[in-house]
Amino acid sequence: MTERLSDVTTGTNTSATGSDSTDDVDTSTGTSTSTGTGTSTGSAEVADSRKTTEGTVYTVTGGDWDEVLADAVHDERIVMNLGPQHPSTHGVLRLVLELEGESVTHARSVIGYLHTGIEKNLEYRNWVQGVTFITRTDYLAPLHHEAAYCMAVEKLLGITVPDKAQAIRVLLMEINRISSHLVALATGGMELGALTGMTSGFREREEALHLLEHLTGLRMNHAFIRPGGLAQDLPDDAVEKITAFVKVMEKRLPDYDKLLTGQPIWRNRLAGVGYLPVDACLALGITGPILRSAGLAWDLRKIEPYSGYENYSFDVPTSNAADCFARYLLRLEEMHQSLKIIKQVVKTLPTGPVMVEDAKIAWPAQLTIGSDGMGNSLEHVRKIMSQSMESLIHHFKLVTEGFKVPPGQVYVPVESPRGELGYHVVSDGGSRPMRVHLREPSFVNLQSMPAMCEGGMVADVIASVASIDPVMGGCDR
């Protein structure tokens, strides 16, 4: 029987090399009857094959698949794009994977799909307006960005923030750490098929976001921490709300051990996967839970305390397993330690102002907030509009022009949920930053992806990326 396999003038020639596309083919055996050099032997032990312009094509009819592909294992490689539109790549991360079967032989990450130019935008806003931008970089840990940026500005100004503002900053950052780790756990569970872990993680995260909304006025992107202190004091019932939150979390966090930690499928999907020892972490600049999972207890809250962290008692959990399962366990334990810090802050919360007294820096200066928590109160508007022309002028200049910062440059790091978050801020003496550069842990930690994934299976790539917990807003910024 004669069958036309392809038209070599318009498409791929799938016939045997050198043969005519109209050669006869014995369809009963699948063996070509042409005399081309690519004719297969038709042996029952191996699959029939033929050479095409796209490479070797195999006709598999049975037998052991590993033996069939043994001769071609080094020749048949697939390059696959995982993302950027993929639910398992944490937003808009693109992974280019070279595969041999199910094994990853080469992996690289492609970033930049969420680039917003936040660092450059900061050069065109005054120092206080910058808070609105940097809080949108790592949108899962906005309060850590606000704290690091404001600490850098305060260091350039040479001012000391009131004790109550420092304590509230610690409180907010630890609540934010819990909410961020819950997202890491929930999204990791979703990507690995543990959907109950996903629904539970986001349920608990809602508790944290409800509390942050009550304390700051917004669920995310708060712009609550300002240079010199805070935008406003905590509401009157803050202690009551925080205490209720701690009780709920202390009740629910142990459920994750029951649901996931002892679950054999969850353990098998994570244990021994994404291995990255401490020397590799140090060579790549990896910090946060990834570094601590390799055995090094490096936590800036202990190593280089800031905002009064030295006044609180807490542990830095570590592990020597250096795999995805260890990072999961560490994040779970870090949430318990954050609750421990929160309880201490509430118990020892100082009294006093939450903003420096220098009226040339304090913004909002002598401001009372409206009932919606956003705008100026009528009392404040009446005062600056009808009672004090000086107050109106000062308020206008402070809002529109901002304050000036002495020339210089500083680097201030904090321990974000993903590792060392550092702000390198440069001032030329004006009312706007000359340069702001972020040492963003998502960007740095993402370097570990190839080391974790190469040599493993495709399915393990998902677990490894989830254990890195990158936030692409911070990575691309």
PDB file of C-alpha atoms in Angstrom, residues 292-414:
ATOM      1  CA  ARG A 292      18.427  28.516  58.776  1.00  0.00           C
ATOM      2  CA  SER A 293      17.192  25.201  57.338  1.00  0.00           C
ATOM      3  CA  ALA A 294      20.856  24.478  56.501  1.00  0.00           C
ATOM      4  CA  GLY A 295      21.876  24.871  60.144  1.00  0.00           C
ATOM      5  CA  LEU A 296      23.067  28.484  60.461  1.00  0.00           C
ATOM      6  CA  ALA A 297      21.101  30.475  63.061  1.00  0.00           C
ATOM      7  CA  TRP A 298      21.417  33.786  61.223  1.00  0.00           C
ATOM      8  CA  ASP A 299      18.582  36.127  62.164  1.00  0.00           C
ATOM      9  CA  LEU A 300      19.145  39.890  62.150  1.00  0.00           C
ATOM     10  CA  ARG A 301      16.721  40.304  65.046  1.00  0.00           C
ATOM     11  CA  LYS A 302      19.337  38.467  67.145  1.00  0.00           C
ATOM     12  CA  ILE A 303      22.594  39.243  65.305  1.00  0.00           C
ATOM     13  CA  GLU A 304      22.040  42.986  64.785  1.00  0.00           C
ATOM     14  CA  PRO A 305      18.975  43.907  66.879  1.00  0.00           C
ATOM     15  CA  TYR A 306      16.864  46.884  65.820  1.00  0.00           C
ATOM     16  CA  SER A 307      13.654  48.551  67.052  1.00  0.00           C
ATOM     17  CA  GLY A 308      14.181  47.056  70.503  1.00  0.00           C
ATOM     18  CA  TYR A 309      14.218  43.375  69.497  1.00  0.00           C
ATOM     19  CA  GLU A 310      16.962  42.844  72.071  1.00  0.00           C
ATOM     20  CA  ASN A 311      14.346  43.429  74.780  1.00  0.00           C
ATOM     21  CA  TYR A 312      12.241  40.418  73.794  1.00  0.00           C
ATOM     22  CA  SER A 313      12.860  36.739  74.414  1.00  0.00           C
ATOM     23  CA  PHE A 314      12.479  34.409  71.440  1.00  0.00           C
ATOM     24  CA  ASP A 315      14.305  31.533  69.746  1.00  0.00           C
ATOM     25  CA  VAL A 316      15.750  31.208  66.253  1.00  0.00           C
ATOM     26  CA  PRO A 317      14.761  27.719  65.030  1.00  0.00           C
ATOM     27  CA  THR A 318      17.240  25.868  62.806  1.00  0.00           C
ATOM     28  CA  SER A 319      17.592  22.501  61.112  1.00  0.00           C
ATOM     29  CA  ASN A 320      20.379  20.514  59.453  1.00  0.00           C
ATOM     30  CA  ALA A 321      18.172  18.829  56.849  1.00  0.00           C
ATOM     31  CA  ALA A 322      18.536  21.706  54.332  1.00  0.00           C
ATOM     32  CA  ASP A 323      15.502  20.555  52.353  1.00  0.00           C
ATOM     33  CA  CYS A 324      11.954  21.724  51.609  1.00  0.00           C
ATOM     34  CA  PHE A 325      10.475  19.872  54.563  1.00  0.00           C
ATOM     35  CA  ALA A 326      12.849  21.621  56.975  1.00  0.00           C
ATOM     36  CA  ARG A 327      11.861  25.032  55.563  1.00  0.00           C
ATOM     37  CA  TYR A 328       8.198  24.188  56.068  1.00  0.00           C
ATOM     38  CA  LEU A 329       8.840  23.191  59.688  1.00  0.00           C
ATOM     39  CA  LEU A 330      10.904  26.328  60.351  1.00  0.00           C
ATOM     40  CA  ARG A 331       8.233  28.672  59.026  1.00  0.00           C
ATOM     41  CA  LEU A 332       5.675  26.925  61.203  1.00  0.00           C
ATOM     42  CA  GLU A 333       7.884  27.319  64.279  1.00  0.00           C
ATOM     43  CA  GLU A 334       8.711  30.946  63.428  1.00  0.00           C
ATOM     44  CA  MET A 335       5.003  31.750  63.615  1.00  0.00           C
ATOM     45  CA  HIS A 336       4.963  30.397  67.169  1.00  0.00           C
ATOM     46  CA  GLN A 337       7.982  32.569  68.015  1.00  0.00           C
ATOM     47  CA  SER A 338       6.270  35.624  66.508  1.00  0.00           C
ATOM     48  CA  LEU A 339       3.258  35.025  68.756  1.00  0.00           C
ATOM     49  CA  LYS A 340       5.677  34.878  71.680  1.00  0.00           C
ATOM     50  CA  ILE A 341       7.092  38.293  70.744  1.00  0.00           C
ATOM     51  CA  ILE A 342       3.625  39.784  70.211  1.00  0.00           C
ATOM     52  CA  LYS A 343       2.535  38.774  73.718  1.00  0.00           C
ATOM     53  CA  GLN A 344       5.645  40.403  75.196  1.00  0.00           C
ATOM     54  CA  VAL A 345       5.075  43.637  73.258  1.00  0.00           C
ATOM     55  CA  VAL A 346       1.472  43.883  74.448  1.00  0.00           C
ATOM     56  CA  LYS A 347       2.529  43.213  78.033  1.00  0.00           C
ATOM     57  CA  THR A 348       5.286  45.857  78.032  1.00  0.00           C
ATOM     58  CA  LEU A 349       3.819  48.433  75.615  1.00  0.00           C
ATOM     59  CA  PRO A 350       5.250  51.855  76.579  1.00  0.00           C
ATOM     60  CA  THR A 351       3.239  55.032  76.855  1.00  0.00           C
ATOM     61  CA  GLY A 352       3.927  58.328  75.160  1.00  0.00           C
ATOM     62  CA  PRO A 353       3.982  59.748  71.628  1.00  0.00           C
ATOM     63  CA  VAL A 354       4.351  57.712  68.443  1.00  0.00           C
ATOM     64  CA  MET A 355       6.060  60.461  66.411  1.00  0.00           C
ATOM     65  CA  VAL A 356       9.121  62.620  67.016  1.00  0.00           C
ATOM     66  CA  GLU A 357       8.391  66.056  68.427  1.00  0.00           C
ATOM     67  CA  ASP A 358      10.337  67.946  65.733  1.00  0.00           C
ATOM     68  CA  ALA A 359       7.553  69.728  63.840  1.00  0.00           C
ATOM     69  CA  LYS A 360       9.820  70.103  60.787  1.00  0.00           C
ATOM     70  CA  ILE A 361       9.986  66.321  60.406  1.00  0.00           C
ATOM     71  CA  ALA A 362       6.829  64.965  62.016  1.00  0.00           C
ATOM     72  CA  TRP A 363       4.282  64.345  59.307  1.00  0.00           C
ATOM     73  CA  PRO A 364       1.387  64.305  59.814  1.00  0.00           C
ATOM     74  CA  ALA A 365       2.252  67.101  62.277  1.00  0.00           C
ATOM     75  CA  GLN A 366      -0.279  67.583  65.095  1.00  0.00           C
ATOM     76  CA  LEU A 367      -2.803  65.887  62.875  1.00  0.00           C
ATOM     77  CA  THR A 368      -6.041  64.341  64.034  1.00  0.00           C
ATOM     78  CA  ILE A 369      -7.541  61.653  61.837  1.00  0.00           C
ATOM     79  CA  GLY A 370     -11.140  61.648  60.668  1.00  0.00           C
ATOM     80  CA  SER A 371     -13.669  58.983  61.591  1.00  0.00           C
ATOM     81  CA  ASP A 372     -12.852  57.026  58.428  1.00  0.00           C
ATOM     82  CA  GLY A 373      -9.235  56.680  59.540  1.00  0.00           C
ATOM     83  CA  MET A 374      -8.015  58.222  56.295  1.00  0.00           C
ATOM     84  CA  GLY A 375      -8.626  61.964  56.002  1.00  0.00           C
ATOM     85  CA  ASN A 376      -8.215  64.959  58.310  1.00  0.00           C
ATOM     86  CA  SER A 377     -10.759  65.478  61.063  1.00  0.00           C
ATOM     87  CA  LEU A 378     -13.013  68.536  60.979  1.00  0.00           C
ATOM     88  CA  GLU A 379     -11.386  69.740  64.191  1.00  0.00           C
ATOM     89  CA  HIS A 380      -7.968  69.818  62.535  1.00  0.00           C
ATOM     90  CA  VAL A 381      -9.283  71.475  59.378  1.00  0.00           C
ATOM     91  CA  ARG A 382     -10.971  74.234  61.410  1.00  0.00           C
ATOM     92  CA  LYS A 383      -7.751  74.860  63.311  1.00  0.00           C
ATOM     93  CA  ILE A 384      -5.423  75.208  60.334  1.00  0.00           C
ATOM     94  CA  MET A 385      -7.975  77.085  58.208  1.00  0.00           C
ATOM     95  CA  SER A 386      -9.327  79.636  60.684  1.00  0.00           C
ATOM     96  CA  GLN A 387      -7.251  79.755  63.854  1.00  0.00           C
ATOM     97  CA  SER A 388      -3.595  79.588  62.854  1.00  0.00           C
ATOM     98  CA  MET A 389      -2.199  80.829  59.558  1.00  0.00           C
ATOM     99  CA  GLU A 390       1.245  79.522  60.608  1.00  0.00           C
ATOM    100  CA  SER A 391      -0.169  76.016  61.052  1.00  0.00           C
ATOM    101  CA  LEU A 392      -1.747  76.141  57.608  1.00  0.00           C
ATOM    102  CA  ILE A 393       1.486  77.308  55.954  1.00  0.00           C
ATOM    103  CA  HIS A 394       3.550  74.714  57.777  1.00  0.00           C
ATOM    104  CA  HIS A 395       1.109  71.940  56.926  1.00  0.00           C
ATOM    105  CA  PHE A 396       1.054  72.982  53.260  1.00  0.00           C
ATOM    106  CA  LYS A 397       4.840  73.123  52.898  1.00  0.00           C
ATOM    107  CA  LEU A 398       5.397  69.901  54.802  1.00  0.00           C
ATOM    108  CA  VAL A 399       2.924  67.993  52.639  1.00  0.00           C
ATOM    109  CA  THR A 400       3.915  69.447  49.266  1.00  0.00           C
ATOM    110  CA  GLU A 401       7.677  69.919  49.637  1.00  0.00           C
ATOM    111  CA  GLY A 402       8.547  67.621  52.528  1.00  0.00           C
ATOM    112  CA  PHE A 403      11.550  67.925  54.827  1.00  0.00           C
ATOM    113  CA  LYS A 404      15.185  67.933  53.781  1.00  0.00           C
ATOM    114  CA  VAL A 405      17.579  65.145  54.736  1.00  0.00           C
ATOM    115  CA  PRO A 406      21.316  65.805  55.296  1.00  0.00           C
ATOM    116  CA  PRO A 407      23.611  64.426  52.575  1.00  0.00           C
ATOM    117  CA  GLY A 408      25.027  60.968  53.095  1.00  0.00           C
ATOM    118  CA  GLN A 409      24.333  57.300  52.521  1.00  0.00           C
ATOM    119  CA  VAL A 410      23.285  54.458  54.802  1.00  0.00           C
ATOM    120  CA  TYR A 411      22.458  50.760  54.596  1.00  0.00           C
ATOM    121  CA  VAL A 412      19.856  49.445  57.022  1.00  0.00           C
ATOM    122  CA  PRO A 413      18.834  45.752  57.042  1.00  0.00           C
ATOM    123  CA  VAL A 414      15.897  44.034  58.766  1.00  0.00           C
TER     124      VAL A 414
END
